[in-house]
Amino acid sequence: MRCVSETRSSICLPDTGDFMRKCSLVFVSLAVVLICGFVLPNVFGWNQHRDHADQVQKVLASSLKLTDGRDRFSQQQWDDYVKLYSYYPDWGAGGLTSSPRDEELWGYFLNAQVERRMEGTHSLRATLVYFKLLLEAFAANENNKGALWAGCLTHVIGDAAAANHPPLLMYLTYADGPLGMTVAPSNTRLSDELSWIDVAGPSQDELGRQFIREELTGYKPTLLGDNAEEAAIRLQLLLHENWLVALNQEAKIASGFEQWVGNRDEQGREKMLRGMAVIIARCTRDSADAIYTAHVLSRQNQTFDVDLALEKGQPSIAEHRRSLLLSEVSLYDGLLRESNAVPAIGVFIGVPPIYWVSSGCVDLQFCYFMALITRTLADQQTPYVTYDLKAPPESLDPAEVPIVILPPYRQADGLATDRLEKMLHTYREAGGRILCIGGYPSAAVDPLTDQMHRNPESDYFYPLKTQDMPGTQLILTDAVGQQRGKAIPILHILKDFDVRVYGGHVMKSNATAPVKPVVLLENGETRLPVSLGLAQGHGFEVIYAPWYFFMPGLLSDEREKKNLDHPTLDSQGTIILNHLLGLLKEDR
């Protein structure tokens, strides 16, 4: 677990709002910290961090020797490292407000968060602070504290590769599981089988242990750098590299998981466990390397300045993110299309960021929703082309690409937002149209952005309080306000803040631009315009639609999941998508 993003800490949101929105983000950030500290101590990252730490101990123990040949850690210290300290970043995520514990170093750990300005227990800064404190503890031969900081460092490195963090497996774990989804043909509930995609499942399964051993056989820890600052800089990039391994492996894991859970197919089990072994071994090796580096460099009393190391690490991280290809993300396997029959819908997608460490040009959650939307277009045989959001085309011809689908974005990963917005402005002037998926509507769809605000009854994630959403229904309307089709009931909601994003916007009652509702949320006698379009003639130039339209399982009682490695919208989400695209095609 780590607490950041448009969801976890809101700090990753585009800077396109007013003062009140910024205040609301601060409130949500504080609420998230409290939730992390009191309600969800073991929910995120590897649920069983001890299994990861146990693997690290096996790789590392023989290399962690003092100059006199004695072991750095006693058996008790190793036990505490594995069973306690590898969980501390989760258990103490609430800072000084975290639940009390009896361990001797618990108060020391909580106080260090304040004294060392960690900025949360899972942040990039916290990672470097853990490494610095580990160096200091080893240099002073305070090995109880060393075991503590080694456990924290192991935790955050493990989180970077954890299988329940990249988009496919995160939504499988924290959306499909709680929504009661099942896998065909066995009709097994996903929630009953999720340990397979946590470190615990493979680590406690004979075949899983075999694959992990194969990945780790013969490995000896190596130095991250010749000095502490160099190692601290390398450590930052290492988190991103672990994340890329998880992004690359997750579709294979999801496919194998479906084969195994749905049909007890041994080939599926092997595929799943091999993928899991790859990412478990990667974060095990890197955790061992980081602790070993601190062990060796502490003999020279090496240390470093955290702020300076963070500053020096940014260029390599930025270059790494800029260089990533959409084809390296298994979420998009078989989905990317550089050309198609014309006219074709243009879809902007991006490489999911390791969002609790640093933001990307598009949030992970919208990477998932955009993949669902794009695969639905493919299933319908609707021509489309995909564009890498961080490197958009210089221009778009509405005759070839009459509509683009755009997620919220921010300046990161090399994306120059001013150039993107200028290009899309020219595109709109030439007759191009945009479906904006939100989150917050972006500047590319101005002046629509200014015609919306957060509903006073919103709890940030939905236009109403979360508990008030079930029982409401969505009314689809056309350009003249007439209802199209049957009302779509909202049957279920997501309660976990990591799979939800901002969704509180509605149309202002005093909207000044020519905007019209295209989807209304009916709550008793009240109808809230939650999706609206900027009118042009008898059609629309741009339309905004919130994320919860496109989350399978919220608007439908369909509970059987298929194709876990390449999911699509459910039937009701597909109806809404086609409704909105149809409105954008009218009056062309």
PDB file of C-alpha atoms in Angstrom, residues 112-335:
ATOM      1  CA  ALA A 112      11.019   9.408  12.073  1.00  0.00           C
ATOM      2  CA  GLN A 113       8.282  10.129   9.521  1.00  0.00           C
ATOM      3  CA  VAL A 114       7.984  13.635  10.953  1.00  0.00           C
ATOM      4  CA  GLU A 115      11.621  14.249  11.813  1.00  0.00           C
ATOM      5  CA  ARG A 116      12.854  13.105   8.404  1.00  0.00           C
ATOM      6  CA  ARG A 117       9.987  14.667   6.408  1.00  0.00           C
ATOM      7  CA  MET A 118       9.143  11.408   4.652  1.00  0.00           C
ATOM      8  CA  GLU A 119       5.998  12.761   2.981  1.00  0.00           C
ATOM      9  CA  GLY A 120       4.137   9.499   3.503  1.00  0.00           C
ATOM     10  CA  THR A 121       5.455   6.002   3.994  1.00  0.00           C
ATOM     11  CA  HIS A 122       5.431   4.954   0.318  1.00  0.00           C
ATOM     12  CA  SER A 123       6.683   8.048  -1.481  1.00  0.00           C
ATOM     13  CA  LEU A 124       9.881   8.329  -3.470  1.00  0.00           C
ATOM     14  CA  ARG A 125      11.275  10.535  -0.730  1.00  0.00           C
ATOM     15  CA  ALA A 126      10.385   7.935   1.921  1.00  0.00           C
ATOM     16  CA  THR A 127      12.243   5.303  -0.092  1.00  0.00           C
ATOM     17  CA  LEU A 128      15.411   7.380  -0.008  1.00  0.00           C
ATOM     18  CA  VAL A 129      14.962   8.216   3.673  1.00  0.00           C
ATOM     19  CA  TYR A 130      14.678   4.496   4.467  1.00  0.00           C
ATOM     20  CA  PHE A 131      17.935   3.908   2.585  1.00  0.00           C
ATOM     21  CA  LYS A 132      19.690   6.779   4.373  1.00  0.00           C
ATOM     22  CA  LEU A 133      18.508   5.594   7.798  1.00  0.00           C
ATOM     23  CA  LEU A 134      19.615   2.066   6.934  1.00  0.00           C
ATOM     24  CA  LEU A 135      23.115   3.378   6.141  1.00  0.00           C
ATOM     25  CA  GLU A 136      23.198   5.287   9.429  1.00  0.00           C
ATOM     26  CA  ALA A 137      21.939   2.345  11.495  1.00  0.00           C
ATOM     27  CA  PHE A 138      24.464  -0.046   9.966  1.00  0.00           C
ATOM     28  CA  ALA A 139      27.316   2.449  10.470  1.00  0.00           C
ATOM     29  CA  ALA A 140      26.388   2.761  14.162  1.00  0.00           C
ATOM     30  CA  ASN A 141      25.946  -1.017  14.490  1.00  0.00           C
ATOM     31  CA  GLU A 142      22.357  -0.403  15.590  1.00  0.00           C
ATOM     32  CA  ASN A 143      21.148  -3.539  13.886  1.00  0.00           C
ATOM     33  CA  ASN A 144      17.670  -3.561  15.449  1.00  0.00           C
ATOM     34  CA  LYS A 145      17.065  -0.257  13.687  1.00  0.00           C
ATOM     35  CA  GLY A 146      18.841  -1.611  10.642  1.00  0.00           C
ATOM     36  CA  ALA A 147      16.376  -4.492  10.467  1.00  0.00           C
ATOM     37  CA  LEU A 148      13.524  -1.977  10.720  1.00  0.00           C
ATOM     38  CA  TRP A 149      14.730   0.194   7.836  1.00  0.00           C
ATOM     39  CA  ALA A 150      15.652  -2.861   5.767  1.00  0.00           C
ATOM     40  CA  GLY A 151      12.070  -4.078   6.187  1.00  0.00           C
ATOM     41  CA  CYS A 152      10.636  -0.722   5.111  1.00  0.00           C
ATOM     42  CA  LEU A 153      12.924  -0.588   2.095  1.00  0.00           C
ATOM     43  CA  THR A 154      11.957  -4.134   1.130  1.00  0.00           C
ATOM     44  CA  HIS A 155       8.293  -3.155   1.384  1.00  0.00           C
ATOM     45  CA  VAL A 156       8.461  -0.209  -1.013  1.00  0.00           C
ATOM     46  CA  ILE A 157      10.633  -2.035  -3.534  1.00  0.00           C
ATOM     47  CA  GLY A 158       8.184  -4.935  -3.401  1.00  0.00           C
ATOM     48  CA  ASP A 159       5.297  -2.559  -3.987  1.00  0.00           C
ATOM     49  CA  ALA A 160       6.913  -1.322  -7.194  1.00  0.00           C
ATOM     50  CA  ALA A 161       6.583  -4.779  -8.739  1.00  0.00           C
ATOM     51  CA  ALA A 162       3.526  -6.027  -6.839  1.00  0.00           C
ATOM     52  CA  ALA A 163       1.117  -7.823  -9.172  1.00  0.00           C
ATOM     53  CA  ASN A 164      -1.934  -6.093  -7.707  1.00  0.00           C
ATOM     54  CA  HIS A 165      -0.676  -2.641  -8.712  1.00  0.00           C
ATOM     55  CA  PRO A 166      -0.601  -2.562 -12.546  1.00  0.00           C
ATOM     56  CA  PRO A 167      -4.022  -1.790 -14.060  1.00  0.00           C
ATOM     57  CA  LEU A 168      -5.335  -5.170 -15.215  1.00  0.00           C
ATOM     58  CA  LEU A 169      -4.558  -6.939 -11.967  1.00  0.00           C
ATOM     59  CA  MET A 170      -5.385  -3.960  -9.762  1.00  0.00           C
ATOM     60  CA  TYR A 171      -8.940  -3.833 -11.116  1.00  0.00           C
ATOM     61  CA  LEU A 172      -9.176  -7.610 -10.972  1.00  0.00           C
ATOM     62  CA  THR A 173      -8.249  -7.444  -7.289  1.00  0.00           C
ATOM     63  CA  TYR A 174      -9.949  -4.292  -6.023  1.00  0.00           C
ATOM     64  CA  ALA A 175     -12.919  -3.947  -8.393  1.00  0.00           C
ATOM     65  CA  ASP A 176     -13.905  -7.321  -9.851  1.00  0.00           C
ATOM     66  CA  GLY A 177     -13.244  -9.140  -6.593  1.00  0.00           C
ATOM     67  CA  PRO A 178     -15.386  -6.912  -4.343  1.00  0.00           C
ATOM     68  CA  LEU A 179     -18.098  -6.716  -7.041  1.00  0.00           C
ATOM     69  CA  GLY A 180     -18.555 -10.483  -6.825  1.00  0.00           C
ATOM     70  CA  MET A 181     -17.335 -11.269 -10.343  1.00  0.00           C
ATOM     71  CA  THR A 182     -16.914 -14.920 -11.320  1.00  0.00           C
ATOM     72  CA  VAL A 183     -14.838 -16.784 -13.892  1.00  0.00           C
ATOM     73  CA  ALA A 184     -16.322 -19.162 -16.450  1.00  0.00           C
ATOM     74  CA  PRO A 185     -16.867 -22.021 -16.807  1.00  0.00           C
ATOM     75  CA  SER A 186     -16.398 -22.933 -13.141  1.00  0.00           C
ATOM     76  CA  ASN A 187     -18.337 -19.871 -11.924  1.00  0.00           C
ATOM     77  CA  THR A 188     -15.689 -19.478  -9.217  1.00  0.00           C
ATOM     78  CA  ARG A 189     -15.701 -16.143  -7.420  1.00  0.00           C
ATOM     79  CA  LEU A 190     -12.585 -14.122  -8.176  1.00  0.00           C
ATOM     80  CA  SER A 191     -12.380 -12.953  -4.576  1.00  0.00           C
ATOM     81  CA  ASP A 192     -11.815 -16.547  -3.429  1.00  0.00           C
ATOM     82  CA  GLU A 193      -8.734 -16.983  -5.628  1.00  0.00           C
ATOM     83  CA  LEU A 194      -6.866 -13.682  -5.401  1.00  0.00           C
ATOM     84  CA  SER A 195      -4.007 -15.090  -3.324  1.00  0.00           C
ATOM     85  CA  TRP A 196      -2.638 -16.510  -6.587  1.00  0.00           C
ATOM     86  CA  ILE A 197      -1.789 -12.989  -7.740  1.00  0.00           C
ATOM     87  CA  ASP A 198      -0.291 -11.990  -4.413  1.00  0.00           C
ATOM     88  CA  VAL A 199       3.192 -13.003  -3.343  1.00  0.00           C
ATOM     89  CA  ALA A 200       1.677 -15.444  -0.843  1.00  0.00           C
ATOM     90  CA  GLY A 201       0.104 -17.761  -3.437  1.00  0.00           C
ATOM     91  CA  PRO A 202       3.212 -18.593  -5.479  1.00  0.00           C
ATOM     92  CA  SER A 203       5.417 -18.561  -2.361  1.00  0.00           C
ATOM     93  CA  GLN A 204       3.265 -21.195  -0.685  1.00  0.00           C
ATOM     94  CA  ASP A 205       2.620 -23.315  -3.770  1.00  0.00           C
ATOM     95  CA  GLU A 206       5.101 -26.064  -4.659  1.00  0.00           C
ATOM     96  CA  LEU A 207       5.248 -25.185  -8.368  1.00  0.00           C
ATOM     97  CA  GLY A 208       5.375 -21.465  -7.581  1.00  0.00           C
ATOM     98  CA  ARG A 209       8.298 -21.987  -5.210  1.00  0.00           C
ATOM     99  CA  GLN A 210      10.079 -24.003  -7.894  1.00  0.00           C
ATOM    100  CA  PHE A 211       9.755 -21.183 -10.432  1.00  0.00           C
ATOM    101  CA  ILE A 212      10.928 -18.579  -7.895  1.00  0.00           C
ATOM    102  CA  ARG A 213      13.939 -20.740  -7.040  1.00  0.00           C
ATOM    103  CA  GLU A 214      14.766 -21.039 -10.727  1.00  0.00           C
ATOM    104  CA  GLU A 215      14.670 -17.266 -11.108  1.00  0.00           C
ATOM    105  CA  LEU A 216      16.902 -16.726  -8.058  1.00  0.00           C
ATOM    106  CA  THR A 217      19.322 -19.645  -8.360  1.00  0.00           C
ATOM    107  CA  GLY A 218      22.912 -18.484  -8.082  1.00  0.00           C
ATOM    108  CA  TYR A 219      22.045 -14.841  -7.477  1.00  0.00           C
ATOM    109  CA  LYS A 220      24.439 -12.850  -5.306  1.00  0.00           C
ATOM    110  CA  PRO A 221      23.641  -9.291  -4.173  1.00  0.00           C
ATOM    111  CA  THR A 222      25.511  -6.515  -5.976  1.00  0.00           C
ATOM    112  CA  LEU A 223      26.141  -2.836  -5.242  1.00  0.00           C
ATOM    113  CA  LEU A 224      23.747  -0.226  -6.568  1.00  0.00           C
ATOM    114  CA  GLY A 225      26.615   2.277  -6.706  1.00  0.00           C
ATOM    115  CA  ASP A 226      30.154   2.966  -5.583  1.00  0.00           C
ATOM    116  CA  ASN A 227      28.994   5.681  -3.207  1.00  0.00           C
ATOM    117  CA  ALA A 228      25.828   6.453  -1.293  1.00  0.00           C
ATOM    118  CA  GLU A 229      24.559   9.225  -3.540  1.00  0.00           C
ATOM    119  CA  GLU A 230      25.092   7.182  -6.682  1.00  0.00           C
ATOM    120  CA  ALA A 231      23.248   4.275  -5.057  1.00  0.00           C
ATOM    121  CA  ALA A 232      20.369   6.552  -3.985  1.00  0.00           C
ATOM    122  CA  ILE A 233      19.991   7.816  -7.543  1.00  0.00           C
ATOM    123  CA  ARG A 234      20.018   4.280  -8.896  1.00  0.00           C
ATOM    124  CA  LEU A 235      17.455   3.204  -6.293  1.00  0.00           C
ATOM    125  CA  GLN A 236      14.930   5.694  -7.651  1.00  0.00           C
ATOM    126  CA  LEU A 237      15.169   4.391 -11.195  1.00  0.00           C
ATOM    127  CA  LEU A 238      15.064   0.835  -9.923  1.00  0.00           C
ATOM    128  CA  LEU A 239      11.471   1.392  -8.698  1.00  0.00           C
ATOM    129  CA  HIS A 240      10.420   2.381 -12.216  1.00  0.00           C
ATOM    130  CA  GLU A 241      12.181  -0.629 -13.694  1.00  0.00           C
ATOM    131  CA  ASN A 242      10.371  -2.951 -11.282  1.00  0.00           C
ATOM    132  CA  TRP A 243       7.107  -1.320 -12.299  1.00  0.00           C
ATOM    133  CA  LEU A 244       7.830  -1.938 -15.975  1.00  0.00           C
ATOM    134  CA  VAL A 245       8.353  -5.637 -15.244  1.00  0.00           C
ATOM    135  CA  ALA A 246       4.905  -5.760 -13.628  1.00  0.00           C
ATOM    136  CA  LEU A 247       3.328  -3.908 -16.582  1.00  0.00           C
ATOM    137  CA  ASN A 248       4.949  -6.365 -18.962  1.00  0.00           C
ATOM    138  CA  GLN A 249       3.909  -9.524 -17.090  1.00  0.00           C
ATOM    139  CA  GLU A 250       0.378  -8.720 -15.938  1.00  0.00           C
ATOM    140  CA  ALA A 251      -1.548  -9.831 -19.045  1.00  0.00           C
ATOM    141  CA  LYS A 252       0.206 -13.203 -19.013  1.00  0.00           C
ATOM    142  CA  ILE A 253      -0.633 -13.561 -15.316  1.00  0.00           C
ATOM    143  CA  ALA A 254      -4.283 -12.572 -15.890  1.00  0.00           C
ATOM    144  CA  SER A 255      -4.634 -15.024 -18.765  1.00  0.00           C
ATOM    145  CA  GLY A 256      -3.119 -17.872 -16.771  1.00  0.00           C
ATOM    146  CA  PHE A 257      -5.205 -16.955 -13.734  1.00  0.00           C
ATOM    147  CA  GLU A 258      -8.382 -17.205 -15.828  1.00  0.00           C
ATOM    148  CA  GLN A 259      -7.385 -20.593 -17.259  1.00  0.00           C
ATOM    149  CA  TRP A 260      -6.533 -21.952 -13.823  1.00  0.00           C
ATOM    150  CA  VAL A 261      -9.432 -20.522 -11.815  1.00  0.00           C
ATOM    151  CA  GLY A 262     -12.004 -20.999 -14.556  1.00  0.00           C
ATOM    152  CA  ASN A 263     -11.080 -24.491 -15.690  1.00  0.00           C
ATOM    153  CA  ARG A 264      -8.235 -25.757 -13.480  1.00  0.00           C
ATOM    154  CA  ASP A 265      -6.064 -25.826 -16.590  1.00  0.00           C
ATOM    155  CA  GLU A 266      -2.519 -26.793 -15.553  1.00  0.00           C
ATOM    156  CA  GLN A 267      -1.026 -24.872 -18.465  1.00  0.00           C
ATOM    157  CA  GLY A 268      -2.785 -21.774 -17.181  1.00  0.00           C
ATOM    158  CA  ARG A 269      -1.457 -22.393 -13.695  1.00  0.00           C
ATOM    159  CA  GLU A 270       2.081 -22.648 -15.034  1.00  0.00           C
ATOM    160  CA  LYS A 271       1.709 -19.475 -17.116  1.00  0.00           C
ATOM    161  CA  MET A 272       0.357 -17.559 -14.107  1.00  0.00           C
ATOM    162  CA  LEU A 273       3.019 -18.815 -11.700  1.00  0.00           C
ATOM    163  CA  ARG A 274       5.883 -18.198 -14.117  1.00  0.00           C
ATOM    164  CA  GLY A 275       4.751 -14.608 -14.565  1.00  0.00           C
ATOM    165  CA  MET A 276       4.423 -14.178 -10.816  1.00  0.00           C
ATOM    166  CA  ALA A 277       7.872 -15.708 -10.272  1.00  0.00           C
ATOM    167  CA  VAL A 278       9.432 -13.176 -12.643  1.00  0.00           C
ATOM    168  CA  ILE A 279       8.157 -10.179 -10.709  1.00  0.00           C
ATOM    169  CA  ILE A 280       8.718 -11.724  -7.256  1.00  0.00           C
ATOM    170  CA  ALA A 281      12.307 -12.555  -8.188  1.00  0.00           C
ATOM    171  CA  ARG A 282      12.905  -9.090  -9.604  1.00  0.00           C
ATOM    172  CA  CYS A 283      11.851  -7.221  -6.473  1.00  0.00           C
ATOM    173  CA  THR A 284      13.637  -9.805  -4.319  1.00  0.00           C
ATOM    174  CA  ARG A 285      16.948  -9.248  -6.103  1.00  0.00           C
ATOM    175  CA  ASP A 286      16.570  -5.482  -6.002  1.00  0.00           C
ATOM    176  CA  SER A 287      15.651  -5.454  -2.305  1.00  0.00           C
ATOM    177  CA  ALA A 288      18.669  -7.616  -1.539  1.00  0.00           C
ATOM    178  CA  ASP A 289      20.907  -5.315  -3.601  1.00  0.00           C
ATOM    179  CA  ALA A 290      19.693  -2.201  -1.779  1.00  0.00           C
ATOM    180  CA  ILE A 291      20.234  -3.685   1.695  1.00  0.00           C
ATOM    181  CA  TYR A 292      23.600  -5.147   0.692  1.00  0.00           C
ATOM    182  CA  THR A 293      24.686  -1.776  -0.699  1.00  0.00           C
ATOM    183  CA  ALA A 294      23.861  -0.078   2.608  1.00  0.00           C
ATOM    184  CA  HIS A 295      25.754  -2.836   4.443  1.00  0.00           C
ATOM    185  CA  VAL A 296      28.926  -2.346   2.375  1.00  0.00           C
ATOM    186  CA  LEU A 297      28.889   1.458   2.138  1.00  0.00           C
ATOM    187  CA  SER A 298      28.174   1.859   5.865  1.00  0.00           C
ATOM    188  CA  ARG A 299      31.661   0.529   6.581  1.00  0.00           C
ATOM    189  CA  GLN A 300      32.959   3.755   5.015  1.00  0.00           C
ATOM    190  CA  ASN A 301      30.401   5.873   6.934  1.00  0.00           C
ATOM    191  CA  GLN A 302      28.841   6.791   3.592  1.00  0.00           C
ATOM    192  CA  THR A 303      25.688   8.903   3.522  1.00  0.00           C
ATOM    193  CA  PHE A 304      23.954  11.336   1.147  1.00  0.00           C
ATOM    194  CA  ASP A 305      21.643  14.329   1.013  1.00  0.00           C
ATOM    195  CA  VAL A 306      18.092  13.174   0.282  1.00  0.00           C
ATOM    196  CA  ASP A 307      16.963  16.381  -1.449  1.00  0.00           C
ATOM    197  CA  LEU A 308      20.039  16.481  -3.653  1.00  0.00           C
ATOM    198  CA  ALA A 309      19.679  12.811  -4.594  1.00  0.00           C
ATOM    199  CA  LEU A 310      16.031  13.362  -5.491  1.00  0.00           C
ATOM    200  CA  GLU A 311      16.994  16.305  -7.689  1.00  0.00           C
ATOM    201  CA  LYS A 312      19.781  14.391  -9.399  1.00  0.00           C
ATOM    202  CA  GLY A 313      17.556  11.383  -9.951  1.00  0.00           C
ATOM    203  CA  GLN A 314      14.853  13.247 -11.852  1.00  0.00           C
ATOM    204  CA  PRO A 315      16.583  13.460 -15.266  1.00  0.00           C
ATOM    205  CA  SER A 316      17.099   9.705 -15.497  1.00  0.00           C
ATOM    206  CA  ILE A 317      13.529   9.022 -14.367  1.00  0.00           C
ATOM    207  CA  ALA A 318      12.174  11.532 -16.886  1.00  0.00           C
ATOM    208  CA  GLU A 319      14.217   9.983 -19.679  1.00  0.00           C
ATOM    209  CA  HIS A 320      13.073   6.510 -18.674  1.00  0.00           C
ATOM    210  CA  ARG A 321       9.421   7.551 -18.775  1.00  0.00           C
ATOM    211  CA  ARG A 322       9.854   9.386 -22.088  1.00  0.00           C
ATOM    212  CA  SER A 323      11.446   6.345 -23.690  1.00  0.00           C
ATOM    213  CA  LEU A 324       8.733   3.845 -22.706  1.00  0.00           C
ATOM    214  CA  LEU A 325       6.695   2.387 -25.545  1.00  0.00           C
ATOM    215  CA  LEU A 326       3.022   1.489 -25.456  1.00  0.00           C
ATOM    216  CA  SER A 327       4.036  -1.932 -26.788  1.00  0.00           C
ATOM    217  CA  GLU A 328       5.880  -2.603 -23.499  1.00  0.00           C
ATOM    218  CA  VAL A 329       2.556  -2.475 -21.620  1.00  0.00           C
ATOM    219  CA  SER A 330       0.753  -5.816 -21.749  1.00  0.00           C
ATOM    220  CA  LEU A 331      -2.551  -4.059 -20.973  1.00  0.00           C
ATOM    221  CA  TYR A 332      -2.418  -2.976 -24.622  1.00  0.00           C
ATOM    222  CA  ASP A 333      -1.418  -6.328 -26.155  1.00  0.00           C
ATOM    223  CA  GLY A 334      -3.131  -6.706 -29.526  1.00  0.00           C
ATOM    224  CA  LEU A 335      -4.772  -3.299 -29.147  1.00  0.00           C
TER     225      LEU A 335
END
